[in-house]
Short mmCIF file of C-alpha atoms in Angstrom, two decimals:
data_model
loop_
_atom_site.label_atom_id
_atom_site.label_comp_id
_atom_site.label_asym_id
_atom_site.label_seq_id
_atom_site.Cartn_x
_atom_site.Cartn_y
_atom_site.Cartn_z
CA UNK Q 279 0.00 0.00 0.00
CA UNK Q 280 1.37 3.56 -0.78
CA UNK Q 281 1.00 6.46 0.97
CA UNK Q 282 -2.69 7.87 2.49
CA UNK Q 283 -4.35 10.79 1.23
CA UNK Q 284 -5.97 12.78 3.55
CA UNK Q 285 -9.38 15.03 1.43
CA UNK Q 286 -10.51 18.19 3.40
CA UNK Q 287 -13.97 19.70 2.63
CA UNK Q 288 -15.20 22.72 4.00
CA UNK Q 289 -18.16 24.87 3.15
CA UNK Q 290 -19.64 28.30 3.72
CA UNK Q 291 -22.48 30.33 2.80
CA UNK Q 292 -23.64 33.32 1.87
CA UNK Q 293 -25.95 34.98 2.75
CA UNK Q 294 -27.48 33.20 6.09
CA UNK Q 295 -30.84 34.07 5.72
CA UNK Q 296 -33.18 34.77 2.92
CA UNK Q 297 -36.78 35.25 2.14
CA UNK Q 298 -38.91 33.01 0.61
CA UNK Q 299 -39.46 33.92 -2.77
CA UNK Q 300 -37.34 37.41 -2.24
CA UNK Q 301 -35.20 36.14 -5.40
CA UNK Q 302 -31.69 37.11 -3.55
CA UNK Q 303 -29.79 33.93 -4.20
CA UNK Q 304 -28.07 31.13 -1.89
CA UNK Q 305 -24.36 30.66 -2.37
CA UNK Q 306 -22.59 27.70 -0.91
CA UNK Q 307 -19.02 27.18 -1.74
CA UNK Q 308 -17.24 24.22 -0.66
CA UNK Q 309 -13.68 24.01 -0.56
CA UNK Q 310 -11.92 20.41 -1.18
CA UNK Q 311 -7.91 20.30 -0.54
CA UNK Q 312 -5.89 17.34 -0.87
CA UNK Q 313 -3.88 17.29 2.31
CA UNK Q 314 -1.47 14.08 1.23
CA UNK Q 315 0.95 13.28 1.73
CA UNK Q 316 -0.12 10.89 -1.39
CA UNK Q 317 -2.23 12.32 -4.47
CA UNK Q 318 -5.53 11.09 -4.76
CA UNK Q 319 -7.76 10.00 -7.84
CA UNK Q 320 -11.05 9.86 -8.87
CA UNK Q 321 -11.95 12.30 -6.27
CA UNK Q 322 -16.16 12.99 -5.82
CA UNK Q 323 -18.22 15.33 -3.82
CA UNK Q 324 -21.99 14.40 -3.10
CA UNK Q 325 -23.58 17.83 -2.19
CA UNK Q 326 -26.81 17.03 -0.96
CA UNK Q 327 -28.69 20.26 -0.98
CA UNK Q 328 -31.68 20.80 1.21
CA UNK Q 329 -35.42 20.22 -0.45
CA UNK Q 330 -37.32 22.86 -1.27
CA UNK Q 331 -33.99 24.55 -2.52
CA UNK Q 332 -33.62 25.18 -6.22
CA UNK Q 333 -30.12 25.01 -7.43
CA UNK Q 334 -29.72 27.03 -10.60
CA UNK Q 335 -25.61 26.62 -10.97
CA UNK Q 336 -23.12 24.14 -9.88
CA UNK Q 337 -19.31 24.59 -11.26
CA UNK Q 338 -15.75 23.68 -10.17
CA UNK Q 339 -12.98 25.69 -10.38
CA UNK Q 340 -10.84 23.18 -12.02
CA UNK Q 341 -11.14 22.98 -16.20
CA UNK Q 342 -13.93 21.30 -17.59
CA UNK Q 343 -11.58 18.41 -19.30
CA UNK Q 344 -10.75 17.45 -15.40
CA UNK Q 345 -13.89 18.09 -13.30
CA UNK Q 346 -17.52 17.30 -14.57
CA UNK Q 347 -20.57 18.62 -12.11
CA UNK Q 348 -24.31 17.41 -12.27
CA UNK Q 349 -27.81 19.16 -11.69
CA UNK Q 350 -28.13 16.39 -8.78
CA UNK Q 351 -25.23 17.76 -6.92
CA UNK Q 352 -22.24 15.48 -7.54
CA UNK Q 353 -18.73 16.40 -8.47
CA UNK Q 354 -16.20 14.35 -10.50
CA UNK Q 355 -13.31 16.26 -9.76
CA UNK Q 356 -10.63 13.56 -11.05
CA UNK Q 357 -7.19 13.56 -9.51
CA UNK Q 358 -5.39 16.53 -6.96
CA UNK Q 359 -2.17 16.11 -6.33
CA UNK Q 360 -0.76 16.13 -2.95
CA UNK Q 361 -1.45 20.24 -1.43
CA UNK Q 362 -3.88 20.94 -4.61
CA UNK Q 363 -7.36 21.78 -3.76
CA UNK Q 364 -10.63 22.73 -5.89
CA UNK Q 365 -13.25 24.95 -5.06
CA UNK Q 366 -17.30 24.08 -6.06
CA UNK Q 367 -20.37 26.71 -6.21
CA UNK Q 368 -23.15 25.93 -6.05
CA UNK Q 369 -25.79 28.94 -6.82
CA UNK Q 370 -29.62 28.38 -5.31
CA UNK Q 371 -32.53 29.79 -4.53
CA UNK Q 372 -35.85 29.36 -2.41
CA UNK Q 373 -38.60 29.84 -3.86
CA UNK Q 374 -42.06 31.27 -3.12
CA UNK Q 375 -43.50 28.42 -1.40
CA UNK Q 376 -40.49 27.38 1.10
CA UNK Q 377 -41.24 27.02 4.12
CA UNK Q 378 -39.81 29.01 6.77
CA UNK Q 379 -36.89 27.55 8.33
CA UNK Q 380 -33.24 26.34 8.90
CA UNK Q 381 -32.26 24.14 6.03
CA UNK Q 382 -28.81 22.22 6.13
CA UNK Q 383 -26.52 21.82 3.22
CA UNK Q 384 -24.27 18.79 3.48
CA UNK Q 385 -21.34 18.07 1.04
CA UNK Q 386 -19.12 14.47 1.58
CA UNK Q 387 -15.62 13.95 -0.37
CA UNK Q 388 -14.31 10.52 -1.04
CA UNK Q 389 -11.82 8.92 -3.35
CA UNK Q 390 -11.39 4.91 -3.83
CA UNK Q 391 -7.84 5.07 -1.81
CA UNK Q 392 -8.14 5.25 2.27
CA UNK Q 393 -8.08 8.00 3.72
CA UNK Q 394 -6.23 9.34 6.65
CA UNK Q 395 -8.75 11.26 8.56
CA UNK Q 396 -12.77 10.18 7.53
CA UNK Q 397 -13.19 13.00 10.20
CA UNK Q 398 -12.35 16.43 7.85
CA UNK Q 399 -14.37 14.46 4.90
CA UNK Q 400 -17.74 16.24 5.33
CA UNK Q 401 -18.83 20.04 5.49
CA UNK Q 402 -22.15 21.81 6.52
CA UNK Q 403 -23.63 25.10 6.23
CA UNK Q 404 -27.05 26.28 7.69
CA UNK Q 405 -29.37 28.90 5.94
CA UNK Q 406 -32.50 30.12 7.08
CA UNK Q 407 -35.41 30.65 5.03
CA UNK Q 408 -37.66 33.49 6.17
CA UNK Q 409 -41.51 34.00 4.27
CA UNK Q 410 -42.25 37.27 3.58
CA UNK Q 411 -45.90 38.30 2.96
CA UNK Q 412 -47.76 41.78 2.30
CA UNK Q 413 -51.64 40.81 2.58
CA UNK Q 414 -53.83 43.53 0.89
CA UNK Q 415 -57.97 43.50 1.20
CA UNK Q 416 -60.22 45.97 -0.15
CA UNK Q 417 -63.99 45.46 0.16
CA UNK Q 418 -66.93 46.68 -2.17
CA UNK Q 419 -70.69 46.55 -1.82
CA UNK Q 420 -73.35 46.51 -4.40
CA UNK Q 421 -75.77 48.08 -4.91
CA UNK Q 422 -74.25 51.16 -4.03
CA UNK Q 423 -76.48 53.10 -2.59
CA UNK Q 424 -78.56 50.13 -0.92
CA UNK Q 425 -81.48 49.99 -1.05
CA UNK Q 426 -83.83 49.34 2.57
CA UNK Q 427 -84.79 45.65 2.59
CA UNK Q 428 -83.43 44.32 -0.72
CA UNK Q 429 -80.09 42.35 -1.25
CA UNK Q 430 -76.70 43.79 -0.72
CA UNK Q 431 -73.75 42.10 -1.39
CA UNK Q 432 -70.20 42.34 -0.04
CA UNK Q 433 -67.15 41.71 -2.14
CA UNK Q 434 -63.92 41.36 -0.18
CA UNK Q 435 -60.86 41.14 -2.62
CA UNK Q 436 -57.44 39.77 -1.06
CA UNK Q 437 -53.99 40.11 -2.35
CA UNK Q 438 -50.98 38.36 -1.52
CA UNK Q 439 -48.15 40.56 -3.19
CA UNK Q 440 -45.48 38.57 -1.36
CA UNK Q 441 -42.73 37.37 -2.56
CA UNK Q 442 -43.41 34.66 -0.72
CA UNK Q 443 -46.76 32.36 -0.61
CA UNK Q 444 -49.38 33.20 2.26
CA UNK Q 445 -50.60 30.01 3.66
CA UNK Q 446 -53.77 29.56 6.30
CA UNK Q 447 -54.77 33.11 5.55
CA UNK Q 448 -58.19 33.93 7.09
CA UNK Q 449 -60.53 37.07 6.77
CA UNK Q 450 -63.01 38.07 9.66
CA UNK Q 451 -65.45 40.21 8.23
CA UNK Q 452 -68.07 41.88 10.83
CA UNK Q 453 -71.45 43.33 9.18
CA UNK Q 454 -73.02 45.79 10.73
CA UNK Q 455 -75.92 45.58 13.42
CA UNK Q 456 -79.16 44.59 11.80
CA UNK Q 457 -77.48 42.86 8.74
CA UNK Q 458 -78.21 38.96 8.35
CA UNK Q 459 -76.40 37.00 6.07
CA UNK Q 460 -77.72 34.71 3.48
CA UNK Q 461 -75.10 33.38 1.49
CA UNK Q 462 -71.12 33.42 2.42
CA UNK Q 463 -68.98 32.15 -0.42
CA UNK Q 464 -65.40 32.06 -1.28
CA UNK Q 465 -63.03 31.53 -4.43
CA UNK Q 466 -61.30 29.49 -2.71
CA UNK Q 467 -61.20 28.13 0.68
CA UNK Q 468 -64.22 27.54 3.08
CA UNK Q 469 -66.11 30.28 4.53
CA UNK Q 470 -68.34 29.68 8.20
#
């Protein structure tokens, strides 16, 4: 057996928090160094990314005749000599409908010879996901002027103007004293 390799990965991000939909994107960038003393071949990094994160770019610093990255996260960076290491970005974004949260990037390194120290093989970086909502109602009644003892009816347009998606949104709606209703409906959702 020759000498052990010893892969490094670390990874940051940037920025730590983001909103929901807010388009700013997620940057993680992971940094893989061959520590040696040995080089090491056929070197891969699994980057499993957090769902509901869309990644939009993956690259590796290294030319594209050496490393090859995939939409699923995975790096083929090929061989790094003893001291050489490679730097991967990976460009994302949450969109409208992420929950609010702390999601967990993970990234692993590996090569087919042993390594040294398993220990320095794995890197993490946290990001939380914040939902940002701006709720807008505006009401309208028809006819207009009522008229004593006929029908009136109450339209009560909502807007979500986000960026992210409102969820379990409810509107209270009080009608004034004397008014009974006869028919509450909605476009969508359930109305009591």
């Amino acid at each position: 057996a020759g000498s052990p390799t010893d892969l490094a990965l670390t990874k940051v991000v940037t920025p730590a928090q983001v909103i929901a939909g807010g388009g700013a994107p997620i940057t993680y960038t992971l940094t893989v160094t061959n520590n040696g003393p040995a080089p090491a071949t056929a070197v891969q990094v699994t980057d499993l990314f957090p769902q509901p994160l869309q990644l939009l770019a993956i690259r590796a610093s290294l030319p594209l005749t050496q490393a090859q990255c995939s939409s699923g996260g995975v790096c083929d960076l090929g061989a790094l000599a003893s001291g050489q290491a490679a730097t991967i970005t990976l460009v994302m974004q949450a969109p409208p409908n992420t929950p609010g949260g702390i999601y967990t990037n993970t990234a692993f390194v590996g090569s087919p010879a042993a390594d040294s120290n398993p220990a320095n093989n794995s890197g993490s970086a946290a990001v939380t996901v914040v939902p940002q909502v701006t709720l807008q109602a505006r009401k309208a009644a028809a006819p207009n002027p009522a008229v004593a003892g006929e029908e009136l009816s109450y339209v009560i347009f909502v807007t979500n103007t986000g960026p992210s998606n409102a969820t379990n949104v409810m509107v209270a709606d009080t009608l004034p004293s004397g008014f009974a209703p006869a028919l509450v409906v909605a476009s969508q959702g359930a109305c009591a």
